[in-house]
Amino acid sequence: MKTRLLTLVASLSLAWTAATSHADENAPIKVGVVTFLSGPAAGPFGVPARNAAEITAELLNAGKAPAPYAQKGFGGAPLQLVLVDEAGSTTTQVTEFRNLVQRANVDVVIGYISSGNCLAIAPVAEELKKLTVFFDCGTPRIFEDGSYKYVFRTSPHATMDSVGAALYAKDVKPNAKKFSGINQNYAWGQDSWSDFEGSMKQLIPAAQVGTSQMPKLFAGQYGAEISALLASGSDIVHTSFWDGDLEAFILQAGPRGLFKKSTVILTTGETAMYKLAAQIPDGVIIGARGPFGVFAPNNELNKWFSSNFTDRYNVPPNYAAYQMTQSFLGVKTAWEKAQAANGGKRPTPEQVIAAFEGITYESPGGKVQMSLGKGHQAVMETAYGMTKKVGGKMTVEKVKRYPAEAVNPPEGIKSADWIKNGFKK
């Protein structure tokens, strides 16, 4: 009797273990999503990114994505989002990140628009050993000044934006004699101007710097800076302004004639081109931080994403939305690759990381190659064009595309050194 009882207990234990294991395999994957939900950056960046996260998770959970993303969720397990507002200081964001990891017990964090926040979060993600994917922030310092195991960035860094902008400036203004800039005085703005200035010196050596204006982040008023730009007599004016600062600059610079006097490059201008179509004249150089938005390829993934996003939110997705969805697809690719290598079982974070490093995958914006930062930093092609109103609607013309290898440094070489040495591979 005792033997039979022990056998029954053992059988029940094995059955319970198997059931629990099966349940764990299909338990929701908790994804912490951090983006601006309030403040000046919410409208042009944070909310579109949140919308992209929500609709992408919904479509993936329903198995309504084209190949190779047709499997539901990540590896068959549904996604559960935990949203966090990126507004506030870097100290606040570090606290919120710790809460996501230690209280909400998320499996992965996808987020961050601010370069300052990414610089603050990266070492904390490493300390807590939590897989963290930056979807937007641009500073190249993340992986050029540091090395991380748990941190990835699935969008290209800002060097691509500035090098691409300088290449386009050379193509359309090869005889420019003077160029100037207005950029926000923190990591993103400083890096963007430094890369653009260095690239222009290589590509149009005869051109001189007129003035470099560095107002504080979210200053909002740029009267003095616009006066300096007008007085500089520059052929080209570069700005990496984003969020409300970009919109304020456009609204203030237009009436004062800056767009008529100089060819202005808005490296993130795609986010404002529809909202401020009436204020942006023809001939302004527009970028989208990569092949996103109006520059996205005509592929099945783009048709799937842009049509679903537009139908849901009644507005086309901008580059922040593209980058958010691109991050989800990157994690999904790595997760399912790791799961397949693990015999179909739910992978460990370390297995996902090993699968993530150096992968190449397709997105609505085209090919993404995780080829920098020891396989943790993405590169892509980029594109620029000029604004042109057709029938009262904003479009782009004279679009030029630059391959990834032309606008990104090779592995192991810092962006500043690559530019200084004439873009040598």
XYZ file of C-alpha atoms in Angstrom:
425
model
C 0.000 0.000 0.000
C 2.805 2.340 0.941
C 4.584 1.631 -2.357
C 1.408 2.347 -4.338
C 0.917 5.611 -2.421
C 4.460 6.734 -3.140
C 3.988 5.853 -6.811
C 0.763 7.890 -6.933
C 2.409 10.875 -5.251
C 5.340 10.669 -7.653
C 2.989 10.503 -10.647
C 0.985 13.483 -9.418
C 4.214 15.402 -8.783
C 5.471 14.710 -12.290
C 2.105 15.702 -13.776
C 2.077 18.932 -11.746
C 5.653 19.708 -12.792
C 4.824 19.102 -16.456
C 1.696 21.250 -16.255
C 3.567 24.029 -14.464
C 6.391 23.848 -16.994
C 3.893 24.032 -19.869
C 2.167 26.994 -18.216
C 5.498 28.764 -17.735
C 6.347 28.251 -21.404
C 3.177 30.099 -22.410
C 3.133 32.676 -19.610
C 2.923 36.264 -20.865
C 6.189 37.988 -21.667
C 6.163 41.294 -19.808
C 7.626 44.140 -21.824
C 8.397 47.422 -20.114
C 7.827 50.233 -22.635
C 9.302 53.628 -21.772
C 8.534 56.700 -23.870
C 7.343 60.267 -23.356
C 3.657 60.204 -22.466
C 3.595 63.811 -21.222
C 5.569 66.984 -21.808
C 6.720 68.642 -25.047
C 8.211 65.468 -26.532
C 5.028 63.424 -26.107
C 3.090 64.673 -29.145
C 5.717 64.367 -31.898
C 7.613 61.378 -30.485
C 6.384 59.678 -27.349
C 2.738 59.096 -28.201
C 3.423 57.793 -31.736
C 5.997 55.428 -30.217
C 3.520 54.240 -27.578
C 0.864 53.749 -30.238
C 3.315 51.686 -32.269
C 4.147 49.533 -29.232
C 0.480 48.878 -28.521
C -0.595 48.032 -32.054
C 2.530 45.963 -32.726
C 1.992 43.909 -29.568
C -1.683 43.470 -30.456
C -0.944 42.323 -34.005
C 1.847 40.002 -32.896
C -0.338 38.468 -30.181
C -3.027 37.806 -32.785
C -0.540 36.281 -35.223
C -1.395 38.973 -37.761
C 2.070 39.874 -38.985
C 3.658 38.897 -42.292
C 6.527 36.419 -42.544
C 8.903 35.930 -40.869
C 6.916 37.280 -37.901
C 3.718 35.244 -38.200
C 4.192 33.219 -34.989
C 2.103 34.667 -32.171
C 3.763 36.916 -29.592
C 7.372 35.984 -28.941
C 7.745 32.277 -29.641
C 4.039 31.661 -29.087
C 3.877 33.435 -25.719
C 1.699 36.577 -25.591
C 3.127 40.022 -24.907
C 1.978 42.103 -21.947
C 2.991 45.762 -21.942
C 3.889 47.830 -18.883
C 3.978 51.521 -19.888
C 6.169 54.132 -18.192
C 6.350 57.870 -18.877
C 9.854 59.034 -19.802
C 9.150 62.592 -18.656
C 11.224 63.848 -15.743
C 14.881 63.847 -14.769
C 17.397 61.087 -15.465
C 17.285 60.306 -11.743
C 13.540 59.726 -12.054
C 14.073 57.448 -15.033
C 16.666 55.360 -13.210
C 14.191 54.910 -10.355
C 11.412 53.965 -12.782
C 13.722 51.486 -14.506
C 14.525 49.820 -11.190
C 10.801 49.612 -10.478
C 10.165 47.944 -13.827
C 12.813 45.339 -13.106
C 12.444 44.765 -9.371
C 8.720 45.366 -8.816
C 6.987 44.795 -12.144
C 9.366 41.906 -12.978
C 9.417 42.663 -16.685
C 11.257 40.282 -18.992
C 12.622 43.021 -21.241
C 12.634 46.819 -21.360
C 12.157 48.638 -24.675
C 12.402 52.380 -24.539
C 14.014 55.791 -24.305
C 14.013 58.736 -26.644
C 16.376 60.984 -24.686
C 20.100 60.394 -25.162
C 20.695 61.553 -21.604
C 18.319 58.909 -20.298
C 20.008 56.184 -22.333
C 23.420 57.155 -20.974
C 22.029 56.957 -17.427
C 20.057 53.726 -17.904
C 22.711 51.599 -19.662
C 24.946 50.944 -16.617
C 21.894 50.282 -14.419
C 20.566 47.715 -16.912
C 23.961 46.037 -16.732
C 23.945 46.115 -12.944
C 20.470 44.539 -12.790
C 21.227 42.113 -15.647
C 18.041 43.046 -17.493
C 17.746 42.841 -21.288
C 17.199 46.446 -22.366
C 16.643 47.675 -25.912
C 16.961 51.358 -26.771
C 14.624 52.139 -29.654
C 15.524 55.757 -30.434
C 18.114 57.769 -28.461
C 20.866 58.863 -30.818
C 24.138 59.537 -29.052
C 26.944 57.277 -30.331
C 28.530 57.345 -26.875
C 26.483 54.381 -25.639
C 28.662 51.749 -27.295
C 31.605 53.889 -28.397
C 32.447 54.840 -24.809
C 31.111 51.699 -23.118
C 30.609 47.963 -23.529
C 27.424 46.247 -22.402
C 26.080 42.718 -22.378
C 22.429 43.398 -21.573
C 21.930 46.588 -23.612
C 21.092 46.808 -27.332
C 20.021 49.614 -29.652
C 18.020 48.606 -32.720
C 18.114 51.994 -34.451
C 21.240 53.633 -35.887
C 22.939 56.310 -33.825
C 23.157 60.008 -34.632
C 26.366 59.869 -36.642
C 24.389 58.404 -39.537
C 22.003 61.383 -39.438
C 24.738 64.003 -39.556
C 26.956 62.262 -42.107
C 23.909 61.674 -44.324
C 22.916 65.324 -43.958
C 26.407 66.468 -44.970
C 26.449 64.113 -47.967
C 23.093 65.514 -49.084
C 24.324 69.084 -48.544
C 27.301 68.338 -50.788
C 25.003 66.848 -53.440
C 22.653 69.843 -53.550
C 24.990 72.682 -52.453
C 28.484 71.640 -53.592
C 29.732 75.245 -53.686
C 28.523 76.236 -50.221
C 30.892 78.758 -48.642
C 29.503 78.902 -45.105
C 27.403 76.685 -42.861
C 25.983 77.100 -39.370
C 24.036 75.143 -36.792
C 21.513 75.391 -33.990
C 21.373 72.344 -31.739
C 20.305 71.534 -28.190
C 23.038 71.812 -25.585
C 23.245 68.219 -24.376
C 24.613 64.887 -25.631
C 22.343 64.543 -28.673
C 22.738 68.105 -29.927
C 26.460 68.293 -29.210
C 27.198 65.006 -30.961
C 24.983 65.878 -33.927
C 26.684 69.214 -34.550
C 30.175 67.817 -34.021
C 29.548 65.056 -36.571
C 27.964 67.432 -39.094
C 30.730 70.025 -38.738
C 33.426 67.364 -39.110
C 31.700 65.813 -42.114
C 31.292 69.153 -43.873
C 34.996 69.895 -43.398
C 35.774 66.624 -45.135
C 33.199 66.894 -47.920
C 33.296 70.649 -48.677
C 36.706 71.730 -47.308
C 36.344 75.308 -48.542
C 33.187 75.903 -46.498
C 33.611 77.748 -43.209
C 31.574 77.673 -39.997
C 29.448 80.776 -39.602
C 28.071 80.204 -36.099
C 27.131 77.334 -33.811
C 24.209 78.078 -31.503
C 23.631 75.755 -28.530
C 20.502 76.763 -26.567
C 19.453 74.666 -23.603
C 17.095 71.739 -24.056
C 13.410 72.763 -24.264
C 14.315 76.478 -24.283
C 11.349 77.220 -26.542
C 12.394 80.759 -27.523
C 15.130 81.233 -30.137
C 15.037 84.909 -31.085
C 18.705 85.601 -30.316
C 19.875 82.385 -31.972
C 17.872 83.056 -35.146
C 19.345 86.567 -35.289
C 22.834 85.074 -35.132
C 22.014 82.603 -37.886
C 20.626 85.352 -40.128
C 23.688 87.517 -39.498
C 26.057 84.650 -40.316
C 25.169 84.711 -44.008
C 25.281 80.922 -44.159
C 24.364 78.908 -47.222
C 23.353 75.972 -45.035
C 21.881 75.802 -41.519
C 21.857 72.458 -39.703
C 19.623 71.552 -36.786
C 18.987 68.296 -34.964
C 16.179 69.887 -32.923
C 13.371 67.505 -32.038
C 10.074 67.604 -30.124
C 8.555 70.991 -29.250
C 11.905 72.694 -29.827
C 11.785 71.756 -33.511
C 8.243 73.036 -33.889
C 9.043 76.270 -32.043
C 12.122 76.833 -34.199
C 10.138 76.372 -37.421
C 7.376 78.702 -36.254
C 9.865 81.387 -35.195
C 12.415 81.069 -38.013
C 9.923 81.117 -40.885
C 8.468 84.611 -40.400
C 11.984 86.021 -40.000
C 13.057 84.710 -43.390
C 15.667 82.158 -42.362
C 14.311 79.524 -44.748
C 14.565 81.988 -47.622
C 18.064 83.129 -46.785
C 19.596 79.712 -46.084
C 18.982 76.095 -47.032
C 17.899 74.584 -43.720
C 18.489 70.944 -42.834
C 16.042 69.441 -40.325
C 17.559 66.046 -39.506
C 14.425 65.010 -37.588
C 12.053 67.127 -39.663
C 9.862 64.244 -40.813
C 8.037 64.361 -37.469
C 6.826 67.915 -38.147
C 6.352 67.916 -41.920
C 2.615 67.208 -41.829
C 1.637 69.131 -38.714
C 3.507 72.259 -39.829
C 3.116 71.845 -43.577
C 1.811 75.391 -43.924
C 4.868 76.812 -42.148
C 7.568 74.750 -43.888
C 8.345 76.140 -47.357
C 9.539 74.147 -50.345
C 13.244 73.355 -50.471
C 13.843 72.516 -46.808
C 16.006 69.413 -46.410
C 14.152 66.790 -44.381
C 15.458 63.697 -42.608
C 13.737 60.904 -40.683
C 16.691 59.418 -38.793
C 16.803 56.618 -41.335
C 14.593 55.005 -43.982
C 11.362 55.683 -42.103
C 8.090 57.472 -42.763
C 8.108 58.966 -46.256
C 11.467 57.276 -46.902
C 10.363 53.763 -45.903
C 10.709 51.031 -48.545
C 7.762 49.621 -50.439
C 7.885 46.200 -48.773
C 5.266 43.949 -47.186
C 6.317 44.788 -43.647
C 5.973 48.503 -44.303
C 2.566 48.045 -45.929
C 1.450 45.957 -42.947
C 2.708 48.387 -40.333
C 1.823 51.703 -41.952
C -1.659 50.623 -43.011
C -2.571 49.179 -39.598
C -1.135 52.202 -37.782
C -2.881 54.708 -40.059
C -6.209 52.888 -39.857
C -6.048 52.822 -36.060
C -4.761 56.325 -35.324
C -5.841 58.285 -38.439
C -2.302 59.570 -39.011
C 0.714 57.988 -40.745
C 3.436 56.610 -38.451
C 6.493 58.828 -38.054
C 10.043 57.651 -37.493
C 9.609 57.248 -33.726
C 6.776 54.797 -34.411
C 8.857 52.909 -36.963
C 11.764 52.653 -34.536
C 9.548 51.303 -31.748
C 8.111 48.561 -33.960
C 11.610 47.820 -35.262
C 12.731 47.178 -31.678
C 9.880 44.745 -31.040
C 10.717 42.828 -34.213
C 14.377 42.706 -33.240
C 13.589 41.215 -29.833
C 11.124 38.792 -31.428
C 13.761 37.641 -33.926
C 16.349 37.070 -31.205
C 13.845 35.457 -28.818
C 12.601 32.942 -31.361
C 16.112 32.180 -32.614
C 17.159 31.453 -29.026
C 14.012 29.412 -28.405
C 14.659 27.254 -31.480
C 18.226 26.636 -30.326
C 16.829 25.715 -26.898
C 14.704 22.879 -28.261
C 11.544 24.989 -28.375
C 11.717 25.804 -24.665
C 11.462 29.323 -23.325
C 14.954 30.839 -23.592
C 16.895 32.439 -20.786
C 17.851 36.118 -21.030
C 21.430 35.080 -21.706
C 20.301 32.855 -24.582
C 18.281 35.713 -26.082
C 21.299 37.997 -25.761
C 23.558 35.480 -27.506
C 21.013 35.189 -30.329
C 20.588 38.972 -30.555
C 24.268 39.784 -30.986
C 25.144 40.465 -34.606
C 21.806 39.452 -36.134
C 20.392 40.882 -39.355
C 16.626 41.159 -39.685
C 13.975 42.896 -41.757
C 11.730 45.705 -40.546
C 9.179 48.135 -42.016
C 12.170 50.425 -42.585
C 14.225 47.771 -44.359
C 17.292 45.784 -43.347
C 18.626 46.159 -39.804
C 22.161 44.941 -39.126
C 23.379 44.639 -35.529
C 26.977 45.126 -36.594
C 28.480 47.741 -34.265
C 29.114 47.710 -30.511
C 30.145 44.032 -30.616
C 26.803 43.177 -32.183
C 24.677 45.398 -29.919
C 24.286 48.485 -32.154
C 22.258 48.633 -35.379
C 23.184 50.186 -38.693
C 20.877 50.932 -41.634
C 20.837 52.969 -44.807
C 19.540 56.519 -44.589
C 17.724 58.953 -46.861
C 17.170 62.684 -47.241
C 14.908 64.748 -49.465
C 13.526 68.242 -49.971
C 10.068 69.427 -49.043
C 7.656 70.043 -51.897
C 3.964 70.866 -51.663
C 1.824 69.155 -54.279
C -1.861 70.019 -54.348
C -1.498 71.617 -50.919
C -0.044 68.446 -49.415
C 3.493 68.069 -48.133
C 5.691 65.642 -50.058
C 9.425 65.130 -50.569
C 11.402 65.300 -53.784
C 15.027 64.830 -54.851
C 15.312 61.887 -52.462
C 18.775 60.436 -52.127
C 19.657 57.226 -50.303
C 22.999 56.446 -48.736
C 23.983 52.849 -47.920
C 24.734 51.840 -44.343
C 28.477 51.536 -44.953
C 28.626 55.126 -46.272
C 27.054 56.723 -43.200
C 28.175 54.499 -40.307
C 31.699 53.932 -38.984
C 33.139 50.418 -39.097
C 33.212 48.280 -35.965
C 35.792 49.330 -33.407
C 36.271 52.873 -34.729
C 34.708 55.855 -32.987
C 32.528 58.106 -35.101
C 34.628 61.216 -34.484
C 37.833 59.433 -35.535
C 36.175 57.937 -38.614
C 34.975 61.344 -39.762
C 38.286 63.036 -38.955
C 40.166 60.446 -41.023
C 38.001 61.016 -44.081
C 35.528 58.163 -43.601
C 38.219 55.515 -44.150
C 37.095 51.922 -43.608
